[in-house]
Coordinates of C-alpha atoms and ligand atoms in Angstrom, one line a residue:
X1 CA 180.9 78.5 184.7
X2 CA 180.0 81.8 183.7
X3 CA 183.5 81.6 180.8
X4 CA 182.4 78.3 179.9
X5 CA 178.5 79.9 179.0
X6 CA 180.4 82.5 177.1
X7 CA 182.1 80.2 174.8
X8 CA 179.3 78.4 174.3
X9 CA 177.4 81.4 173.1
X10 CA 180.6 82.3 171.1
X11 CA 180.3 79.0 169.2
X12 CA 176.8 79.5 168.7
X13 CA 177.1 82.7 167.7
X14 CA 179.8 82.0 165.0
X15 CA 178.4 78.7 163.7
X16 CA 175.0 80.9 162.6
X17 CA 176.9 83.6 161.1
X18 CA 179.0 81.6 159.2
X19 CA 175.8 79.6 158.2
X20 CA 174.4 82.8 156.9
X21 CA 177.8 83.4 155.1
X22 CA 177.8 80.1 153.4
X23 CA 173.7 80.5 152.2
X24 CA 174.4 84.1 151.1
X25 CA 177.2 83.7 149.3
X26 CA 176.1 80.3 147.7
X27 CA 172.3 80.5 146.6
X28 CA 172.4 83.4 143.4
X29 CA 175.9 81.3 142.0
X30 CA 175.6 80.9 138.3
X31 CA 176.7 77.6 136.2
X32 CA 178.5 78.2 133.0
X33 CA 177.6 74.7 131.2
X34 CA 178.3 74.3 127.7
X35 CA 174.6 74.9 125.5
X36 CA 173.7 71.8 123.7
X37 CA 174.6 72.3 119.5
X38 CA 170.7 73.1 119.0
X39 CA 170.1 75.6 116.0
X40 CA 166.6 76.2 115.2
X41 CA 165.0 76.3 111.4
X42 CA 162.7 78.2 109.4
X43 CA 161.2 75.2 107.8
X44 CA 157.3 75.5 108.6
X45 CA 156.7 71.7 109.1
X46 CA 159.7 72.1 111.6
X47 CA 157.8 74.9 113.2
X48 CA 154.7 73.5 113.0
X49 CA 155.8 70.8 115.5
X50 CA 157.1 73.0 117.7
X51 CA 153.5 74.8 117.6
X52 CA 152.2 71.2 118.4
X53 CA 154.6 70.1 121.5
X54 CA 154.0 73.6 123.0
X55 CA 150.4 73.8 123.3
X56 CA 150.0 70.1 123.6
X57 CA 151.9 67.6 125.2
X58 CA 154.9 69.7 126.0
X59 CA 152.4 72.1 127.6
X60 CA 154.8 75.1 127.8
X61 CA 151.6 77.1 127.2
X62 CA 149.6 76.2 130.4
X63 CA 152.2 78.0 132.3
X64 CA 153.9 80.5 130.1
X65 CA 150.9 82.4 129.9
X66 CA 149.1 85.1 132.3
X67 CA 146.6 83.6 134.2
X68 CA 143.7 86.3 133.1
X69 CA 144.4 84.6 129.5
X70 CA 144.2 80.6 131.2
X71 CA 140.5 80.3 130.3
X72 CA 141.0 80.8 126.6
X73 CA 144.3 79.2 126.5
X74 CA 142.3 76.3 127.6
X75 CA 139.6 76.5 125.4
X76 CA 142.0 76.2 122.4
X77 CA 143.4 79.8 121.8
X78 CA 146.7 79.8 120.6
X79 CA 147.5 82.7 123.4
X80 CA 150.6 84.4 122.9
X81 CA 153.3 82.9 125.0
X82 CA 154.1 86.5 126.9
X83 CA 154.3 85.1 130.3
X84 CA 153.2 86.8 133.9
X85 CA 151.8 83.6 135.4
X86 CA 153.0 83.6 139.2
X87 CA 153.7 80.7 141.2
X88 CA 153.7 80.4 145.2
X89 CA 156.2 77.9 146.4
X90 CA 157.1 76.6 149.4
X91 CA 160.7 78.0 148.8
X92 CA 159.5 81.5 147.3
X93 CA 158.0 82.9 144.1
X94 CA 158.4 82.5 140.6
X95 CA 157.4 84.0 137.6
X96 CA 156.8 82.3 134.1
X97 CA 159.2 83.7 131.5
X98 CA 158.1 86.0 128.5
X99 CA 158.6 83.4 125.5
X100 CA 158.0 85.4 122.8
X101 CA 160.9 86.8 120.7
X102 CA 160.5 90.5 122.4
X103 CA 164.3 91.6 122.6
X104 CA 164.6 93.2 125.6
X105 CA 161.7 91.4 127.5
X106 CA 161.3 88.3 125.9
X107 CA 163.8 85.6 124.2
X108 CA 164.6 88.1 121.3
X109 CA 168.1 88.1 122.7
X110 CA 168.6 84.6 123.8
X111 CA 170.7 82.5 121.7
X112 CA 169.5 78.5 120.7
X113 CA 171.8 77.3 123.4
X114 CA 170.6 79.3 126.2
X115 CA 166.7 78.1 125.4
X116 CA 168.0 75.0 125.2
X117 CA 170.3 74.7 128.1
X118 CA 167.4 76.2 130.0
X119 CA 164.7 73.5 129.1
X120 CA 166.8 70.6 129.3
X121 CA 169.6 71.6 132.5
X122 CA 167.5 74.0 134.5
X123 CA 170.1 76.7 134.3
X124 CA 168.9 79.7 132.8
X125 CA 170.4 82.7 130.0
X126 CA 172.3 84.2 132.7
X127 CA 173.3 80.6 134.4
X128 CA 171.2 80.5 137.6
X129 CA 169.5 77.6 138.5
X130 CA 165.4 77.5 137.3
X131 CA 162.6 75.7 139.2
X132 CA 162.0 72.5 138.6
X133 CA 159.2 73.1 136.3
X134 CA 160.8 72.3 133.0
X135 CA 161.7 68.5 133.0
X136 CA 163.0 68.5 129.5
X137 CA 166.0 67.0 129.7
X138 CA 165.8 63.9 127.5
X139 CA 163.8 65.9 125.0
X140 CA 164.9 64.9 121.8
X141 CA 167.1 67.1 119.6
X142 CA 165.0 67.5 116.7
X143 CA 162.0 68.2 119.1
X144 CA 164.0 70.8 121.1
X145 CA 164.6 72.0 117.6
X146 CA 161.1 72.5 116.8
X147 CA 159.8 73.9 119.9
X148 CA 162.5 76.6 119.5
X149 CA 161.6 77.0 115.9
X150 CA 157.8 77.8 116.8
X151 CA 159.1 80.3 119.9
X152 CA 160.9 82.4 117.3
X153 CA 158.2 82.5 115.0
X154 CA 156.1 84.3 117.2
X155 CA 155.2 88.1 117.1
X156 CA 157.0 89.6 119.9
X157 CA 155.2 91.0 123.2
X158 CA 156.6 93.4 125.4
X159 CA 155.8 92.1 128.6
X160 CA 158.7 92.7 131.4
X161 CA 158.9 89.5 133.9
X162 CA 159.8 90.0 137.3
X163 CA 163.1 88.0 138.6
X164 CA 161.9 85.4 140.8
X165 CA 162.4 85.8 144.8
X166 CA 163.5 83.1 147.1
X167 CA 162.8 83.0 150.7
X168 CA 165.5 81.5 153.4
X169 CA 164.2 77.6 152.5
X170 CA 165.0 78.4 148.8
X171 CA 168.1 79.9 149.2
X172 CA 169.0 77.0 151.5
X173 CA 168.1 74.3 148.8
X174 CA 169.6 75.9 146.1
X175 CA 173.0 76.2 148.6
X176 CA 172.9 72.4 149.5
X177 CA 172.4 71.7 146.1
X178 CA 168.9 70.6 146.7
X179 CA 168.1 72.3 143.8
X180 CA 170.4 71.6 141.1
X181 CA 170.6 71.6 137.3
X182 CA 170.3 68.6 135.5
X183 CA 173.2 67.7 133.8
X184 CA 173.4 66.2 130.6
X185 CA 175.9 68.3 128.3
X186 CA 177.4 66.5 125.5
X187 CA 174.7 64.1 124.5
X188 CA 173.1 64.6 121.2
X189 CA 169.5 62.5 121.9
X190 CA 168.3 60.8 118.4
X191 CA 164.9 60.8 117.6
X192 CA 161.7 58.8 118.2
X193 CA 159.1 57.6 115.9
X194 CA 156.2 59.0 116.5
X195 CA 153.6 56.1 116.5
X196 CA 151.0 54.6 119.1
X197 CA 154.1 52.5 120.5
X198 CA 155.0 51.8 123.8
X199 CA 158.4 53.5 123.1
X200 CA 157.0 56.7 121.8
X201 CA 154.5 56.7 124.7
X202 CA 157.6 56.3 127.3
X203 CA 159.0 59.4 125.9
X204 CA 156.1 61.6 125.9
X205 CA 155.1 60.2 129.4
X206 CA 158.7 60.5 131.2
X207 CA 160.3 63.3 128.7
X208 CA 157.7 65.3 127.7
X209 CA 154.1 65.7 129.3
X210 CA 155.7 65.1 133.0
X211 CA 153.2 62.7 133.5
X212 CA 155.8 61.2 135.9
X213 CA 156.9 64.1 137.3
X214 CA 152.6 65.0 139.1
X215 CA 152.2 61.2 139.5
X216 CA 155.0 60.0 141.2
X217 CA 156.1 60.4 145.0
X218 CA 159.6 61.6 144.6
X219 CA 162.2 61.5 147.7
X220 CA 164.0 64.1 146.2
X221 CA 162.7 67.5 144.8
X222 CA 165.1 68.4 142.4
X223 CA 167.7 66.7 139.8
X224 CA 167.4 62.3 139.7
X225 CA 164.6 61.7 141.4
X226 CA 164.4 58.7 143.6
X227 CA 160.4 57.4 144.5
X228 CA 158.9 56.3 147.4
X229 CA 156.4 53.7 145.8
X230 CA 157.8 53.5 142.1
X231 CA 157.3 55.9 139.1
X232 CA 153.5 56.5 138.4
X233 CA 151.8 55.5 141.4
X234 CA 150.5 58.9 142.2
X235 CA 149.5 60.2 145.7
X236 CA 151.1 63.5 145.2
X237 CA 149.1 66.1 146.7
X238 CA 148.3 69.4 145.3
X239 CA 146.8 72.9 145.8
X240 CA 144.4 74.2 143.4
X241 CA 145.9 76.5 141.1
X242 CA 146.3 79.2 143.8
X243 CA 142.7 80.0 143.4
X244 CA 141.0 78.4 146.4
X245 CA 141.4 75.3 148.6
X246 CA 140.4 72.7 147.2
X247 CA 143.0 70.3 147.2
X248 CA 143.6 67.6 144.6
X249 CA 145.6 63.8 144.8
X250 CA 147.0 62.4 141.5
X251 CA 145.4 59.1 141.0
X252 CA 147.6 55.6 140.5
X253 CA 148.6 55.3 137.3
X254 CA 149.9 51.6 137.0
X255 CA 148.2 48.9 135.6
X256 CA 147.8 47.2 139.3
X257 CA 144.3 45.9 139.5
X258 CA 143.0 46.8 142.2
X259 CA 144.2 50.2 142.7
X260 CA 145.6 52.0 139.6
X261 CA 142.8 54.1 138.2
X262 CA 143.0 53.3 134.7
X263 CA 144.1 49.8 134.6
X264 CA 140.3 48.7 133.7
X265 CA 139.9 51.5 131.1
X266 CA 140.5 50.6 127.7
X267 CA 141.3 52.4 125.0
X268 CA 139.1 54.3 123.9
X269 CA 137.8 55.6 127.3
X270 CA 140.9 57.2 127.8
X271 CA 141.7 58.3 124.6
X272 CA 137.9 59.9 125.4
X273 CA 139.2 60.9 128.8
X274 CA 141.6 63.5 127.4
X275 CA 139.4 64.3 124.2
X276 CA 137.2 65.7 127.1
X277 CA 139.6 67.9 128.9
X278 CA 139.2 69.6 132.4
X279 CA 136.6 68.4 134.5
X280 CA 137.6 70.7 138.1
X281 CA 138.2 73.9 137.4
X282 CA 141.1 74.2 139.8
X283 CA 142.7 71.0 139.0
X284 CA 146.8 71.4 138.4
X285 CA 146.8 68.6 135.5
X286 CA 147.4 71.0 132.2
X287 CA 144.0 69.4 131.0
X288 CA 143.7 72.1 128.2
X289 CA 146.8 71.6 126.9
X290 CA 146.6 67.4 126.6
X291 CA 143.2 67.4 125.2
X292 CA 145.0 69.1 122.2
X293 CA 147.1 66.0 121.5
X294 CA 146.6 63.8 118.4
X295 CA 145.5 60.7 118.9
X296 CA 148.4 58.8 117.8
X297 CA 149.9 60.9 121.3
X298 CA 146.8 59.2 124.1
X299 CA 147.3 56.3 122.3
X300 CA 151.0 55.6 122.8
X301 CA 150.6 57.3 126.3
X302 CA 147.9 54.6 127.0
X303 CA 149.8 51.8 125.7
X304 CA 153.4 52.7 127.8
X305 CA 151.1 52.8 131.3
X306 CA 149.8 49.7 130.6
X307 CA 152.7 48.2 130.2
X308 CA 154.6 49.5 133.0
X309 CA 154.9 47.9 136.7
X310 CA 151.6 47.8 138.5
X311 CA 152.2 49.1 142.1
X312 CA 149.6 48.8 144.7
X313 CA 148.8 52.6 146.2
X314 CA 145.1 53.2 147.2
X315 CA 144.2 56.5 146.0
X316 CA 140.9 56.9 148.3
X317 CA 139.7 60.0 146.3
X318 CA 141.5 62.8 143.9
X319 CA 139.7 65.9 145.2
X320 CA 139.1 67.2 148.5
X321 CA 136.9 70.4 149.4
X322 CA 138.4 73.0 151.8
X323 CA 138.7 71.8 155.0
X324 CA 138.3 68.2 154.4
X325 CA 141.3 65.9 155.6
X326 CA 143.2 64.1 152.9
X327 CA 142.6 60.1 153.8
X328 CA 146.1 58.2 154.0
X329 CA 147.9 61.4 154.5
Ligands
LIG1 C1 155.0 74.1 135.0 C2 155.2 75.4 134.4 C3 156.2 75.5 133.3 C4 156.2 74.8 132.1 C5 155.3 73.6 131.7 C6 157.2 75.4 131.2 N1 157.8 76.4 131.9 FE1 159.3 77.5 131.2 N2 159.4 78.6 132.9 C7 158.5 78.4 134.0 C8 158.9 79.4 135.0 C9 158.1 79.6 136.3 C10 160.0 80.1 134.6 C11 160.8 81.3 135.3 C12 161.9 80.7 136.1 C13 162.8 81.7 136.7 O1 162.7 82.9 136.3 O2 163.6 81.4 137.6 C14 160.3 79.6 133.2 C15 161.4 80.0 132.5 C16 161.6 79.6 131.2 C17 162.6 80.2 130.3 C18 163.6 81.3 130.6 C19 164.9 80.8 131.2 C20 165.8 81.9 131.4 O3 166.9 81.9 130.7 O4 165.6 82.8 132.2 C21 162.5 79.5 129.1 C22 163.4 79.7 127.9 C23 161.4 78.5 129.2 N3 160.9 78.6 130.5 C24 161.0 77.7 128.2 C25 160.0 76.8 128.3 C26 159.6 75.9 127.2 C27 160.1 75.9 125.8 C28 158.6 75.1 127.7 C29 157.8 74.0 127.0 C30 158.6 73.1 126.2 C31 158.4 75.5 129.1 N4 159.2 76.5 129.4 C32 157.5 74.9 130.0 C33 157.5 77.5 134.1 C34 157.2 76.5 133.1
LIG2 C1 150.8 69.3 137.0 C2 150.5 68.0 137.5 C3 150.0 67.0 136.5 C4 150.5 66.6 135.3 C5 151.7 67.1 134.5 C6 149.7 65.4 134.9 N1 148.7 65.2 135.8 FE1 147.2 63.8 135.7 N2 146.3 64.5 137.3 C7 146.9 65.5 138.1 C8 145.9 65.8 139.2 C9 146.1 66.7 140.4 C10 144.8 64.9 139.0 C11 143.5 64.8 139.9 C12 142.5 65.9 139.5 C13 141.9 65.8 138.1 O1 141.4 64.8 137.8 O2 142.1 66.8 137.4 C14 145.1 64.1 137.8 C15 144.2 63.2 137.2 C16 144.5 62.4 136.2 C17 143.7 61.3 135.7 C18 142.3 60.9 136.2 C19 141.2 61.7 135.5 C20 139.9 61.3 136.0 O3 138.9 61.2 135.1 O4 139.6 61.1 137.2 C21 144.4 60.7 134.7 C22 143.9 59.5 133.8 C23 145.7 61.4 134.5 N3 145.7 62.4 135.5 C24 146.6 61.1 133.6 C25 147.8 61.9 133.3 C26 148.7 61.7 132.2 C27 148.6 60.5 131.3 C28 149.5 62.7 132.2 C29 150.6 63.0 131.2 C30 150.2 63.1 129.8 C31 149.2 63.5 133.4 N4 148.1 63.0 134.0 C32 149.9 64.7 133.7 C33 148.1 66.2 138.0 C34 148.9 66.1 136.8

């Protein structure tokens, strides 16, 4: 008896250790992909789109920022891009990168391919894996172009970022391959017209903006995601921007009836919608950043959710005040 509780432990003993083994020596691996054949220009029309997708739709600048700088960021500042925001996970914390071309504290020293590797395969200059945060990996070319273009136009700002620090749930994750790049090396991605389509508005929607990405229940927290209800129909639940607790639930986006928030909108109200930016204070949805799109932008956004698949999801309410419990949840 007592020999056989001794083995037993043994087992137990060894199967945890070698648990711990496999995490350690598993979660800080790098990836050495090939970088995408991106080369930025110093046209000014190229740069000036980049200056466009990054404090608009692409909305590198609601996070890329420090937070002390969020309020004029959002009230149309064109804030330098020197980083410092912090962001509590589940699975530890993260840091937003210094974007400006500072050398030895910024992306001064980064080549085209490592920026663009980064925001299209989640693996960063030094090939570890990146949070999902940056879900460009259908961007176009020539728009991966010009938001690179725009980032080394800046003036640099010295502004050391700290490495981000993952607790045991990360380090498990990114072990299991929970979190995992994206991959995609080897395709060149042709470019879109930019018009009020339903095509262009796909693109911005799914590849740029990550609509999808706050609207969408996902199965699956990192790399192809898989959805509980179908792209779009919101229910995702959020924190406030780490400020207090109020809690927000992204509202249905499909063009169902009955319960997709904007399917009786037209137009113009939600053109007007964005044109008026943040209504909560806390609310996650880079409203400062989208209410600097063009219209031609909300337009084509409009027109790609209304023709998309209407799925029934009751959203009772988007925002919930401390202490109140989330209906459906
Ligand atoms: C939702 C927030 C968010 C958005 C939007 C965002 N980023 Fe980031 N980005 C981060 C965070 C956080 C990090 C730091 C990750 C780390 O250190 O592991 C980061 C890191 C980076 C890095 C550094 C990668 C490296 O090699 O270490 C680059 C380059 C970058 N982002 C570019 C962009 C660009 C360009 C955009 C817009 C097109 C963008 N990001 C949009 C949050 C964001
Ligand atoms: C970072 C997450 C996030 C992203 C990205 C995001 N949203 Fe939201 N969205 C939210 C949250 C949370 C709410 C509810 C709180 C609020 O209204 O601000 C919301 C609310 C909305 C509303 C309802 C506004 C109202 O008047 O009640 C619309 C419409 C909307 N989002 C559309 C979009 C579209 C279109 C995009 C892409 C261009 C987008 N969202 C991207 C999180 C996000």
């Amino acid at each position: 008896m007592k020999k056989w509780i001794i083995t037993l432990m043994g087992i137990v003993i060894l199967g945890i250790v070698s648990l711990f083994v496999f995490v350690e020596s598993r979660w800080d691996r790098t990836y050495d992909f090939p970088y995408p054949e991106i080369t930025h220009s110093l046209d000014s029309t190229v740069i000036e789109r980049g200056k466009y997708l990054v404090y608009g739709p692409a909305h590198c600048a609601s996070c890329h920022i420090n937070i002390d700088d969020y309020e004029s960021m959002e009230a149309g500042e064109l804030i330098p891009l020197r980083g410092g925001e912090v962001f509590n996970l589940n699975y530890g914390v993260v840091v937003s990168y210094n974007l400006t071309p500072d050398v030895e504290t910024g992306i001064g020293g980064f080549t085209d391919g490592e920026i663009a590797r980064a925001m299209r395969e989640a693996v960063g200059h030094d090939g570890r894996i990146l949070p999902n945060f940056m879900p460009f990996k259908l961007m176009t070319d020539e728009d991966v172009v010009a938001v690179i273009s725009f980032l080394r136009s800046q003036k640099p700002v010295k502004n050391p970022i700290p490495k981000p620090v993952y607790n045991w749930s990360g380090k498990w994750k990114i072990s299991t391959g929970k979190i995992r790049p994206r991959i995609i090396h080897g395709t060149t991605l042709p470019s879109i017209k930019r018009e009020a389509t339903i095509e262009y508005g796909n693109y911005l929607v799914n590849n740029v903006a990550n609509c999808v990405g706050c609207h969408s229940m996902a199965t699956v927290e990192y790399g192809e995601k898989k959805y509980r209800f179908g792209p779009l129909s919101g229910g995702v639940i959020f924190g406030g921007n780490n400020v207090n607790n109020t809690r927000y639930v992204t509202p249905n986006l499909t063009p169902e009836k009955q319960t997709g928030m904007i399917a009786n909108w037209d137009e113009d109200t939600f053109v007007a919608r964005f044109r008026q930016g943040r209504v909560y204070e806390t609310s996650p949805m880079p409203w400062g950043s989208f209410a600097r799109m063009d219209e031609v932008d909300i337009r084509a956004i409009y027109r790609y959710l209304k023709s998309i698949k209407p799925i029934a999801n009751k959203i009772e309410k988007t925002v919930y005040q401390p202490g109140e419990e989330i209906e459906g949840s």
